[in-house]
C-alpha cells in the first residue's frame, strides 16, 4: 500500500540522478581541444535562485510604499550575488574547515570543489543590503525584508541539488527505511537534504509569501526578516538531528552540531527584529 521508499531502503544509484544537468563533449576548435564542459545542478540552483529572487522582488517593489525602485534593485542584485558567494565561501572556511585552508590558502578560491556555508552567505547578503542601502540612500532593513521573503526559494533549490549530488546526507535511520548513498556506507540514511528543502525551502517560502501579500507585514520593517530568522533557524536546528554532522567536526562537546550552534544567534536576532517591528509604528503605504 505504501510507496517503496517508505517501506524499504532505496539505493541512491537506482534513482538515476547525476550532478550534471547537461554536458558539452570535448571538441576541437582552431587546432585546440576544448572541454568537456558541464553545468552542474548545484550551479544551476544558484543561478535560478538569484534570477527567481530578482523576478519576484521586481513584482514586490510595485506595491505602494516600496523601499526602492527598479534600478536600485537591479544594482543590488550584483551586490547580493557577491555577498552570497563570498560570504558563503568564507563562512565555510572559518566555521567548518579552518585548518585545511590555513595550510593552503589558495584552496579558498577553488569554489568548484564545493564547500559553502549558509550562515556565511546570510551574513554576506545582510551586509550587501545595508551597504547598498547606505550608498543608494534607502532603508537597508526594508530591503532585507524583501530578500528574506524570497530567499527560501534559493534554499530549497540548493538542498535539492545537494540531494542530486548525493552529498550532505543524513544519519543512519536505524531501520530498513532510508536511502543508501554511494559514499556513505551500506546503512540506510535519512534524506535530510529533502527534509531541509521542504522546511527551510517550501514551507518557509509559503509562510513569508502569505505574510507579504496578504498582511501588513511588509510595512513593519524587520518583521519579515525576523520571521525568516526564526523559521530558518528552527528548521535547521531540527533537521540537524537527522543530518550527518560534518566529518571534520562531528558532534561538539556541547552535544550540538556546528550547524545548530550557528542557528541560535539567527533565532535570537529574528525574535529581536519581530519585537522591534511590532513596537514601532508601521511605515506608510
PDB file of N, CA and C in Angstrom, residues 185-264:
ATOM      1  N   UNK A 185      28.459   4.487   3.012  1.00  0.00           N
ATOM      2  CA  UNK A 185      28.396   3.163   3.620  1.00  0.00           C
ATOM      3  C   UNK A 185      27.099   2.445   3.291  1.00  0.00           C
ATOM      4  N   UNK A 186      26.931   1.233   3.823  1.00  0.00           N
ATOM      5  CA  UNK A 186      25.786   0.396   3.451  1.00  0.00           C
ATOM      6  C   UNK A 186      24.502   0.689   4.218  1.00  0.00           C
ATOM      7  N   UNK A 187      24.549   1.563   5.235  1.00  0.00           N
ATOM      8  CA  UNK A 187      23.374   1.778   6.071  1.00  0.00           C
ATOM      9  C   UNK A 187      22.367   2.724   5.397  1.00  0.00           C
ATOM     10  N   UNK A 188      21.076   2.431   5.521  1.00  0.00           N
ATOM     11  CA  UNK A 188      20.061   3.377   5.048  1.00  0.00           C
ATOM     12  C   UNK A 188      20.116   4.658   5.882  1.00  0.00           C
ATOM     13  N   UNK A 189      20.058   5.777   5.212  1.00  0.00           N
ATOM     14  CA  UNK A 189      20.189   7.064   5.890  1.00  0.00           C
ATOM     15  C   UNK A 189      18.994   7.969   5.597  1.00  0.00           C
ATOM     16  N   UNK A 190      18.794   8.921   6.500  1.00  0.00           N
ATOM     17  CA  UNK A 190      17.744   9.916   6.282  1.00  0.00           C
ATOM     18  C   UNK A 190      18.110  10.796   5.085  1.00  0.00           C
ATOM     19  N   UNK A 191      17.165  11.058   4.185  1.00  0.00           N
ATOM     20  CA  UNK A 191      17.409  12.041   3.116  1.00  0.00           C
ATOM     21  C   UNK A 191      17.218  13.445   3.677  1.00  0.00           C
ATOM     22  N   UNK A 192      18.123  13.850   4.543  1.00  0.00           N
ATOM     23  CA  UNK A 192      17.965  15.114   5.269  1.00  0.00           C
ATOM     24  C   UNK A 192      17.973  16.315   4.324  1.00  0.00           C
ATOM     25  N   UNK A 193      18.581  16.144   3.147  1.00  0.00           N
ATOM     26  CA  UNK A 193      18.543  17.241   2.166  1.00  0.00           C
ATOM     27  C   UNK A 193      17.098  17.553   1.784  1.00  0.00           C
ATOM     28  N   UNK A 194      16.278  16.517   1.649  1.00  0.00           N
ATOM     29  CA  UNK A 194      14.874  16.720   1.279  1.00  0.00           C
ATOM     30  C   UNK A 194      14.074  17.295   2.441  1.00  0.00           C
ATOM     31  N   UNK A 195      14.430  16.902   3.673  1.00  0.00           N
ATOM     32  CA  UNK A 195      13.763  17.495   4.829  1.00  0.00           C
ATOM     33  C   UNK A 195      14.000  19.010   4.844  1.00  0.00           C
ATOM     34  N   UNK A 196      15.265  19.393   4.604  1.00  0.00           N
ATOM     35  CA  UNK A 196      15.601  20.816   4.611  1.00  0.00           C
ATOM     36  C   UNK A 196      14.923  21.553   3.459  1.00  0.00           C
ATOM     37  N   UNK A 197      14.894  20.919   2.286  1.00  0.00           N
ATOM     38  CA  UNK A 197      14.234  21.545   1.136  1.00  0.00           C
ATOM     39  C   UNK A 197      12.764  21.822   1.441  1.00  0.00           C
ATOM     40  N   UNK A 198      12.124  20.894   2.148  1.00  0.00           N
ATOM     41  CA  UNK A 198      10.711  21.056   2.461  1.00  0.00           C
ATOM     42  C   UNK A 198      10.449  22.092   3.531  1.00  0.00           C
ATOM     43  N   UNK A 199      11.310  22.148   4.566  1.00  0.00           N
ATOM     44  CA  UNK A 199      11.082  23.063   5.686  1.00  0.00           C
ATOM     45  C   UNK A 199      11.612  24.467   5.406  1.00  0.00           C
ATOM     46  N   UNK A 200      12.929  24.581   5.220  1.00  0.00           N
ATOM     47  CA  UNK A 200      13.522  25.916   5.039  1.00  0.00           C
ATOM     48  C   UNK A 200      13.329  26.435   3.622  1.00  0.00           C
ATOM     49  N   UNK A 201      12.897  25.556   2.717  1.00  0.00           N
ATOM     50  CA  UNK A 201      12.599  25.976   1.364  1.00  0.00           C
ATOM     51  C   UNK A 201      11.108  26.182   1.168  1.00  0.00           C
ATOM     52  N   UNK A 202      10.380  25.091   0.988  1.00  0.00           N
ATOM     53  CA  UNK A 202       8.961  25.169   0.641  1.00  0.00           C
ATOM     54  C   UNK A 202       8.084  25.810   1.695  1.00  0.00           C
ATOM     55  N   UNK A 203       8.121  25.289   2.923  1.00  0.00           N
ATOM     56  CA  UNK A 203       7.230  25.787   3.977  1.00  0.00           C
ATOM     57  C   UNK A 203       7.511  27.242   4.315  1.00  0.00           C
ATOM     58  N   UNK A 204       8.779  27.583   4.487  1.00  0.00           N
ATOM     59  CA  UNK A 204       9.130  28.952   4.860  1.00  0.00           C
ATOM     60  C   UNK A 204       8.783  29.927   3.731  1.00  0.00           C
ATOM     61  N   UNK A 205       8.954  29.504   2.496  1.00  0.00           N
ATOM     62  CA  UNK A 205       8.593  30.354   1.358  1.00  0.00           C
ATOM     63  C   UNK A 205       7.093  30.648   1.358  1.00  0.00           C
ATOM     64  N   UNK A 206       6.282  29.640   1.627  1.00  0.00           N
ATOM     65  CA  UNK A 206       4.824  29.826   1.659  1.00  0.00           C
ATOM     66  C   UNK A 206       4.423  30.793   2.774  1.00  0.00           C
ATOM     67  N   UNK A 207       4.991  30.593   3.969  1.00  0.00           N
ATOM     68  CA  UNK A 207       4.648  31.448   5.115  1.00  0.00           C
ATOM     69  C   UNK A 207       4.997  32.909   4.835  1.00  0.00           C
ATOM     70  N   UNK A 208       6.218  33.152   4.357  1.00  0.00           N
ATOM     71  CA  UNK A 208       6.655  34.528   4.121  1.00  0.00           C
ATOM     72  C   UNK A 208       5.897  35.176   2.961  1.00  0.00           C
ATOM     73  N   UNK A 209       5.600  34.401   1.936  1.00  0.00           N
ATOM     74  CA  UNK A 209       4.844  34.937   0.804  1.00  0.00           C
ATOM     75  C   UNK A 209       3.441  35.350   1.232  1.00  0.00           C
ATOM     76  N   UNK A 210       2.803  34.515   2.035  1.00  0.00           N
ATOM     77  CA  UNK A 210       1.467  34.858   2.529  1.00  0.00           C
ATOM     78  C   UNK A 210       1.518  36.098   3.412  1.00  0.00           C
ATOM     79  N   UNK A 211       2.533  36.210   4.263  1.00  0.00           N
ATOM     80  CA  UNK A 211       2.664  37.382   5.122  1.00  0.00           C
ATOM     81  C   UNK A 211       2.866  38.653   4.300  1.00  0.00           C
ATOM     82  N   UNK A 212       3.670  38.567   3.256  1.00  0.00           N
ATOM     83  CA  UNK A 212       3.945  39.755   2.450  1.00  0.00           C
ATOM     84  C   UNK A 212       2.709  40.218   1.686  1.00  0.00           C
ATOM     85  N   UNK A 213       2.025  39.278   1.036  1.00  0.00           N
ATOM     86  CA  UNK A 213       0.955  39.662   0.114  1.00  0.00           C
ATOM     87  C   UNK A 213      -0.416  39.813   0.772  1.00  0.00           C
ATOM     88  N   UNK A 214      -0.616  39.191   1.926  1.00  0.00           N
ATOM     89  CA  UNK A 214      -1.965  39.181   2.497  1.00  0.00           C
ATOM     90  C   UNK A 214      -2.058  39.785   3.898  1.00  0.00           C
ATOM     91  N   UNK A 215      -0.967  40.367   4.381  1.00  0.00           N
ATOM     92  CA  UNK A 215      -0.982  41.048   5.678  1.00  0.00           C
ATOM     93  C   UNK A 215      -0.184  42.347   5.548  1.00  0.00           C
ATOM     94  N   UNK A 216      -0.253  43.226   6.548  1.00  0.00           N
ATOM     95  CA  UNK A 216       0.553  44.466   6.508  1.00  0.00           C
ATOM     96  C   UNK A 216       2.005  44.252   6.934  1.00  0.00           C
ATOM     97  N   UNK A 217       2.490  43.020   6.968  1.00  0.00           N
ATOM     98  CA  UNK A 217       3.833  42.743   7.479  1.00  0.00           C
ATOM     99  C   UNK A 217       4.919  43.524   6.742  1.00  0.00           C
ATOM    100  N   UNK A 218       4.740  43.742   5.447  1.00  0.00           N
ATOM    101  CA  UNK A 218       5.765  44.432   4.664  1.00  0.00           C
ATOM    102  C   UNK A 218       5.942  45.886   5.099  1.00  0.00           C
ATOM    103  N   UNK A 219       4.956  46.412   5.825  1.00  0.00           N
ATOM    104  CA  UNK A 219       5.010  47.807   6.274  1.00  0.00           C
ATOM    105  C   UNK A 219       5.599  47.932   7.680  1.00  0.00           C
ATOM    106  N   UNK A 220       6.026  46.826   8.237  1.00  0.00           N
ATOM    107  CA  UNK A 220       6.669  46.837   9.553  1.00  0.00           C
ATOM    108  C   UNK A 220       8.121  46.378   9.376  1.00  0.00           C
ATOM    109  N   UNK A 221       9.052  47.310   9.186  1.00  0.00           N
ATOM    110  CA  UNK A 221      10.441  46.962   8.896  1.00  0.00           C
ATOM    111  C   UNK A 221      11.036  45.987   9.912  1.00  0.00           C
ATOM    112  N   UNK A 222      11.581  44.897   9.405  1.00  0.00           N
ATOM    113  CA  UNK A 222      12.209  43.897  10.249  1.00  0.00           C
ATOM    114  C   UNK A 222      11.336  42.698  10.551  1.00  0.00           C
ATOM    115  N   UNK A 223      10.025  42.814  10.340  1.00  0.00           N
ATOM    116  CA  UNK A 223       9.127  41.716  10.708  1.00  0.00           C
ATOM    117  C   UNK A 223       9.358  40.483   9.831  1.00  0.00           C
ATOM    118  N   UNK A 224       9.404  40.668   8.539  1.00  0.00           N
ATOM    119  CA  UNK A 224       9.606  39.525   7.647  1.00  0.00           C
ATOM    120  C   UNK A 224      10.995  38.924   7.836  1.00  0.00           C
ATOM    121  N   UNK A 225      11.988  39.777   8.054  1.00  0.00           N
ATOM    122  CA  UNK A 225      13.341  39.271   8.317  1.00  0.00           C
ATOM    123  C   UNK A 225      13.367  38.454   9.608  1.00  0.00           C
ATOM    124  N   UNK A 226      12.638  38.932  10.612  1.00  0.00           N
ATOM    125  CA  UNK A 226      12.579  38.210  11.876  1.00  0.00           C
ATOM    126  C   UNK A 226      11.915  36.860  11.742  1.00  0.00           C
ATOM    127  N   UNK A 227      10.818  36.806  10.994  1.00  0.00           N
ATOM    128  CA  UNK A 227      10.133  35.524  10.771  1.00  0.00           C
ATOM    129  C   UNK A 227      11.062  34.564  10.033  1.00  0.00           C
ATOM    130  N   UNK A 228      11.803  35.093   9.054  1.00  0.00           N
ATOM    131  CA  UNK A 228      12.750  34.242   8.339  1.00  0.00           C
ATOM    132  C   UNK A 228      13.807  33.693   9.297  1.00  0.00           C
ATOM    133  N   UNK A 229      14.379  34.570  10.132  1.00  0.00           N
ATOM    134  CA  UNK A 229      15.433  34.125  11.044  1.00  0.00           C
ATOM    135  C   UNK A 229      14.964  33.015  11.963  1.00  0.00           C
ATOM    136  N   UNK A 230      13.776  33.176  12.540  1.00  0.00           N
ATOM    137  CA  UNK A 230      13.247  32.142  13.434  1.00  0.00           C
ATOM    138  C   UNK A 230      12.864  30.894  12.645  1.00  0.00           C
ATOM    139  N   UNK A 231      12.222  31.082  11.492  1.00  0.00           N
ATOM    140  CA  UNK A 231      11.785  29.937  10.696  1.00  0.00           C
ATOM    141  C   UNK A 231      12.933  29.111  10.176  1.00  0.00           C
ATOM    142  N   UNK A 232      13.950  29.781   9.617  1.00  0.00           N
ATOM    143  CA  UNK A 232      15.111  29.035   9.128  1.00  0.00           C
ATOM    144  C   UNK A 232      15.865  28.399  10.283  1.00  0.00           C
ATOM    145  N   UNK A 233      16.101  29.192  11.339  1.00  0.00           N
ATOM    146  CA  UNK A 233      16.866  28.671  12.468  1.00  0.00           C
ATOM    147  C   UNK A 233      16.229  27.444  13.089  1.00  0.00           C
ATOM    148  N   UNK A 234      14.902  27.496  13.306  1.00  0.00           N
ATOM    149  CA  UNK A 234      14.207  26.352  13.910  1.00  0.00           C
ATOM    150  C   UNK A 234      14.243  25.143  12.980  1.00  0.00           C
ATOM    151  N   UNK A 235      14.042  25.382  11.675  1.00  0.00           N
ATOM    152  CA  UNK A 235      14.066  24.276  10.713  1.00  0.00           C
ATOM    153  C   UNK A 235      15.432  23.607  10.689  1.00  0.00           C
ATOM    154  N   UNK A 236      16.469  24.398  10.600  1.00  0.00           N
ATOM    155  CA  UNK A 236      17.825  23.855  10.546  1.00  0.00           C
ATOM    156  C   UNK A 236      18.181  23.142  11.840  1.00  0.00           C
ATOM    157  N   UNK A 237      17.798  23.721  12.977  1.00  0.00           N
ATOM    158  CA  UNK A 237      18.115  23.111  14.269  1.00  0.00           C
ATOM    159  C   UNK A 237      17.488  21.720  14.367  1.00  0.00           C
ATOM    160  N   UNK A 238      16.241  21.589  13.925  1.00  0.00           N
ATOM    161  CA  UNK A 238      15.547  20.297  13.994  1.00  0.00           C
ATOM    162  C   UNK A 238      16.165  19.290  13.041  1.00  0.00           C
ATOM    163  N   UNK A 239      16.407  19.712  11.799  1.00  0.00           N
ATOM    164  CA  UNK A 239      16.912  18.775  10.792  1.00  0.00           C
ATOM    165  C   UNK A 239      18.326  18.300  11.126  1.00  0.00           C
ATOM    166  N   UNK A 240      19.080  19.117  11.868  1.00  0.00           N
ATOM    167  CA  UNK A 240      20.443  18.705  12.236  1.00  0.00           C
ATOM    168  C   UNK A 240      20.446  17.416  13.060  1.00  0.00           C
ATOM    169  N   UNK A 241      19.336  17.102  13.714  1.00  0.00           N
ATOM    170  CA  UNK A 241      19.259  15.833  14.460  1.00  0.00           C
ATOM    171  C   UNK A 241      19.185  14.634  13.509  1.00  0.00           C
ATOM    172  N   UNK A 242      18.861  14.882  12.253  1.00  0.00           N
ATOM    173  CA  UNK A 242      18.765  13.812  11.261  1.00  0.00           C
ATOM    174  C   UNK A 242      19.895  13.869  10.239  1.00  0.00           C
ATOM    175  N   UNK A 243      20.618  14.973  10.216  1.00  0.00           N
ATOM    176  CA  UNK A 243      21.699  15.171   9.248  1.00  0.00           C
ATOM    177  C   UNK A 243      23.026  14.706   9.833  1.00  0.00           C
ATOM    178  N   UNK A 244      23.832  14.052   9.036  1.00  0.00           N
ATOM    179  CA  UNK A 244      25.149  13.595   9.483  1.00  0.00           C
ATOM    180  C   UNK A 244      26.035  14.810   9.748  1.00  0.00           C
ATOM    181  N   UNK A 245      26.632  14.902  10.949  1.00  0.00           N
ATOM    182  CA  UNK A 245      27.495  16.052  11.249  1.00  0.00           C
ATOM    183  C   UNK A 245      28.700  16.085  10.308  1.00  0.00           C
ATOM    184  N   UNK A 246      29.240  17.273  10.111  1.00  0.00           N
ATOM    185  CA  UNK A 246      30.427  17.401   9.276  1.00  0.00           C
ATOM    186  C   UNK A 246      31.540  16.528   9.830  1.00  0.00           C
ATOM    187  N   UNK A 247      32.180  15.774   8.940  1.00  0.00           N
ATOM    188  CA  UNK A 247      33.149  14.769   9.355  1.00  0.00           C
ATOM    189  C   UNK A 247      34.279  15.360  10.174  1.00  0.00           C
ATOM    190  N   UNK A 248      34.760  16.552   9.786  1.00  0.00           N
ATOM    191  CA  UNK A 248      35.911  17.125  10.472  1.00  0.00           C
ATOM    192  C   UNK A 248      35.552  17.713  11.834  1.00  0.00           C
ATOM    193  N   UNK A 249      34.241  17.863  12.127  1.00  0.00           N
ATOM    194  CA  UNK A 249      33.821  18.451  13.391  1.00  0.00           C
ATOM    195  C   UNK A 249      33.058  17.473  14.271  1.00  0.00           C
ATOM    196  N   UNK A 250      32.164  16.689  13.658  1.00  0.00           N
ATOM    197  CA  UNK A 250      31.339  15.767  14.424  1.00  0.00           C
ATOM    198  C   UNK A 250      30.376  16.510  15.340  1.00  0.00           C
ATOM    199  N   UNK A 251      29.931  15.824  16.374  1.00  0.00           N
ATOM    200  CA  UNK A 251      29.080  16.451  17.385  1.00  0.00           C
ATOM    201  C   UNK A 251      29.988  17.119  18.411  1.00  0.00           C
ATOM    202  N   UNK A 252      29.754  18.376  18.696  1.00  0.00           N
ATOM    203  CA  UNK A 252      30.630  19.143  19.577  1.00  0.00           C
ATOM    204  C   UNK A 252      30.438  18.741  21.034  1.00  0.00           C
ATOM    205  N   UNK A 253      31.330  19.230  21.888  1.00  0.00           N
ATOM    206  CA  UNK A 253      31.275  18.867  23.307  1.00  0.00           C
ATOM    207  C   UNK A 253      29.977  19.331  23.966  1.00  0.00           C
ATOM    208  N   UNK A 254      29.326  20.315  23.381  1.00  0.00           N
ATOM    209  CA  UNK A 254      28.062  20.806  23.913  1.00  0.00           C
ATOM    210  C   UNK A 254      26.914  19.843  23.650  1.00  0.00           C
ATOM    211  N   UNK A 255      27.153  18.857  22.781  1.00  0.00           N
ATOM    212  CA  UNK A 255      26.094  17.934  22.390  1.00  0.00           C
ATOM    213  C   UNK A 255      25.360  18.365  21.138  1.00  0.00           C
ATOM    214  N   UNK A 256      25.686  19.552  20.641  1.00  0.00           N
ATOM    215  CA  UNK A 256      25.083  20.064  19.425  1.00  0.00           C
ATOM    216  C   UNK A 256      26.076  19.996  18.275  1.00  0.00           C
ATOM    217  N   UNK A 257      25.578  20.201  17.057  1.00  0.00           N
ATOM    218  CA  UNK A 257      26.460  20.305  15.899  1.00  0.00           C
ATOM    219  C   UNK A 257      26.786  21.776  15.661  1.00  0.00           C
ATOM    220  N   UNK A 258      27.786  22.018  14.817  1.00  0.00           N
ATOM    221  CA  UNK A 258      28.129  23.392  14.490  1.00  0.00           C
ATOM    222  C   UNK A 258      26.938  24.085  13.826  1.00  0.00           C
ATOM    223  N   UNK A 259      26.223  23.363  12.956  1.00  0.00           N
ATOM    224  CA  UNK A 259      25.057  23.935  12.299  1.00  0.00           C
ATOM    225  C   UNK A 259      24.009  24.398  13.295  1.00  0.00           C
ATOM    226  N   UNK A 260      23.813  23.638  14.373  1.00  0.00           N
ATOM    227  CA  UNK A 260      22.837  24.026  15.394  1.00  0.00           C
ATOM    228  C   UNK A 260      23.288  25.256  16.163  1.00  0.00           C
ATOM    229  N   UNK A 261      24.561  25.294  16.542  1.00  0.00           N
ATOM    230  CA  UNK A 261      25.062  26.444  17.301  1.00  0.00           C
ATOM    231  C   UNK A 261      24.956  27.728  16.492  1.00  0.00           C
ATOM    232  N   UNK A 262      25.210  27.630  15.188  1.00  0.00           N
ATOM    233  CA  UNK A 262      25.165  28.820  14.349  1.00  0.00           C
ATOM    234  C   UNK A 262      23.747  29.324  14.115  1.00  0.00           C
ATOM    235  N   UNK A 263      22.749  28.463  14.348  1.00  0.00           N
ATOM    236  CA  UNK A 263      21.367  28.922  14.179  1.00  0.00           C
ATOM    237  C   UNK A 263      20.869  29.708  15.392  1.00  0.00           C
ATOM    238  N   UNK A 264      21.481  29.510  16.552  1.00  0.00           N
ATOM    239  CA  UNK A 264      20.986  30.163  17.764  1.00  0.00           C
ATOM    240  C   UNK A 264      21.037  31.696  17.680  1.00  0.00           C
TER     241      UNK A 264
END
